[in-house]
Short mmCIF file of C-alpha atoms in Angstrom, two decimals:
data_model
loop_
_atom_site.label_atom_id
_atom_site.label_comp_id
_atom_site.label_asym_id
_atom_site.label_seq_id
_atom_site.Cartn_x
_atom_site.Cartn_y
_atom_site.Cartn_z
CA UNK A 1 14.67 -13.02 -46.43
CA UNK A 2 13.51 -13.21 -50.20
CA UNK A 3 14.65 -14.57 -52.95
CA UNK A 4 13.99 -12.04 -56.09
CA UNK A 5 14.60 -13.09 -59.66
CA UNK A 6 15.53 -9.95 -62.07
CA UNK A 7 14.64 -11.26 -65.98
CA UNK A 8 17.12 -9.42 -68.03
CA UNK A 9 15.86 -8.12 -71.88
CA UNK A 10 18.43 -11.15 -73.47
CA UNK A 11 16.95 -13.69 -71.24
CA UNK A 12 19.50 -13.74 -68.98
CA UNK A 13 18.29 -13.96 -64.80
CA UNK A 14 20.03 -12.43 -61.75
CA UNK A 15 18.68 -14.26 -58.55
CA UNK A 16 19.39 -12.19 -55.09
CA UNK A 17 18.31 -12.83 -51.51
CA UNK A 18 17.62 -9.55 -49.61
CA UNK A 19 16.18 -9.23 -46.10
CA UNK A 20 13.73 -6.22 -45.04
CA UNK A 21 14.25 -3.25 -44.89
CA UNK A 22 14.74 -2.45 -48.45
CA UNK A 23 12.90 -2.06 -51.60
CA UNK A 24 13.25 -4.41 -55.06
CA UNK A 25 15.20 -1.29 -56.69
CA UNK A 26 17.56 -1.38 -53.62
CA UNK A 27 18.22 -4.40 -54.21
CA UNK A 28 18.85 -4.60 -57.53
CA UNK A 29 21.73 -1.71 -56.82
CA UNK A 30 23.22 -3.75 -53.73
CA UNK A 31 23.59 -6.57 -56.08
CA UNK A 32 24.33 -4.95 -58.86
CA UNK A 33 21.43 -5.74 -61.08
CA UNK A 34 21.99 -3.73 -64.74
CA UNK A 35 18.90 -2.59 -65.65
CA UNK A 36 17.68 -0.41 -62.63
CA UNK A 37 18.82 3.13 -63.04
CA UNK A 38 17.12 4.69 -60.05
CA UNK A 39 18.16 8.38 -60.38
CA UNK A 40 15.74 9.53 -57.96
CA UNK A 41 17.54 6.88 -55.22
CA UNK A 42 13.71 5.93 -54.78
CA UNK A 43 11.75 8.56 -54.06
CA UNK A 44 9.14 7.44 -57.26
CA UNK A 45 9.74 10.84 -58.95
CA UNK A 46 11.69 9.59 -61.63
CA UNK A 47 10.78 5.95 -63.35
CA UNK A 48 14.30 4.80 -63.99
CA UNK A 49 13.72 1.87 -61.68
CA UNK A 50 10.80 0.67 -64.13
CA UNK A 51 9.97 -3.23 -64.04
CA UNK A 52 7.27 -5.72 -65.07
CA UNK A 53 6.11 -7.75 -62.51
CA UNK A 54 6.29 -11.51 -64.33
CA UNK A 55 2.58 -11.77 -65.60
CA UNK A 56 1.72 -15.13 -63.12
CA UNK A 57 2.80 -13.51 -60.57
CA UNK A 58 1.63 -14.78 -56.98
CA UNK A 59 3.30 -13.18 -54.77
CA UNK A 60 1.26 -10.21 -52.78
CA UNK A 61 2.46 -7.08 -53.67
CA UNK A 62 1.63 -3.42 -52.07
CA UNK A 63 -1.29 -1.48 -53.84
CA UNK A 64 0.10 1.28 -56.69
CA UNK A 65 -0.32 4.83 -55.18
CA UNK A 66 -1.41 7.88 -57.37
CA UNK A 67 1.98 8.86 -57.34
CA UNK A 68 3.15 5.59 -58.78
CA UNK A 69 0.78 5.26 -61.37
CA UNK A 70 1.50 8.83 -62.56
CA UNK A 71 5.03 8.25 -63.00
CA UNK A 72 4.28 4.92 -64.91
CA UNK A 73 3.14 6.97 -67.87
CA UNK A 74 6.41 9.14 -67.97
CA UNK A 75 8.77 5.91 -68.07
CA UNK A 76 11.29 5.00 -70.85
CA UNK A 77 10.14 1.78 -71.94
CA UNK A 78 6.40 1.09 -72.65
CA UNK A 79 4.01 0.91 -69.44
CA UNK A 80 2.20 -2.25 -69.54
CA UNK A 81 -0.34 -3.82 -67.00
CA UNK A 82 2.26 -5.51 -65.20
CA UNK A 83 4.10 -2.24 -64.79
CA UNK A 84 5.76 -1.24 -61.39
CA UNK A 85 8.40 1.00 -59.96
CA UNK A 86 10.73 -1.38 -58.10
CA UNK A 87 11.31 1.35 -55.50
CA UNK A 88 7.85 0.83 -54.04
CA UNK A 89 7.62 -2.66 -53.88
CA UNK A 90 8.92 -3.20 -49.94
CA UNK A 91 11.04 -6.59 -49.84
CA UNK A 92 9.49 -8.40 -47.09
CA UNK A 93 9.29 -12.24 -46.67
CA UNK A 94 6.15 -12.61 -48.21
CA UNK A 95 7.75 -11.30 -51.60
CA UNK A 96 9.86 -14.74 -51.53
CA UNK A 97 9.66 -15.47 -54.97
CA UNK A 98 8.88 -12.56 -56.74
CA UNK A 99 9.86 -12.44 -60.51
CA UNK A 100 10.21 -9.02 -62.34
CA UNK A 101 11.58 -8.48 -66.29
CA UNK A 102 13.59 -5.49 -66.64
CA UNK A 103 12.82 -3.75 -69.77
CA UNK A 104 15.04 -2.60 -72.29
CA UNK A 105 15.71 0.60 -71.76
CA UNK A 106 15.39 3.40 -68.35
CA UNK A 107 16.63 6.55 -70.34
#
């Protein structure tokens, strides 16, 4: 199980535990985290599900794919370096931890 912290624009934080299988965008829907859109139900075609992984993050996350990284540019809110579609970021134990800021918009 692991415990993900979702940073909301006004400062506000939603904590959720979630076991594997799912992704950080799943999660954020079974939990009901406002902020992640995800129109494409995560299938990275449609960067709705846009986060920024918190900028000290440790926690090891999966490499971005081409696909990713092309969708990044297409996204709502401003792409930064810390920018990630929570769709591909597998929840698995080793994401215990794992802080991500929603940003202020997803349409």
């Amino acid at each position: 199980m692991a415990k993900i912290t979702f940073k909301h624009p006004d400062g506000a934080e939603t904590v959720v535990d979630v076991t594997p299988p799912n992704t950080v965008m799943r999660a954020a829907k079974l939990h009901g985290v406002d902020g992640i859109v995800a129109q494409c139900g995560g299938s990275a075609q449609c960067g709705t599900c846009h986060v920024y992984v918190s900028p000290d993050n440790e926690v090891p996350l999966p490499r971005m794919d081409a696909v990713e990284d092309d969708v990044l540019y297409g996204t709502y809110s401003p792409r930064r370096e810390t920018s990630r579609l929570s769709c591909q970021l597998p929840v698995s134990d080793e994401l215990d931890g794992l802080v991500v800021h929603l940003p202020e918009g997803q349409l």
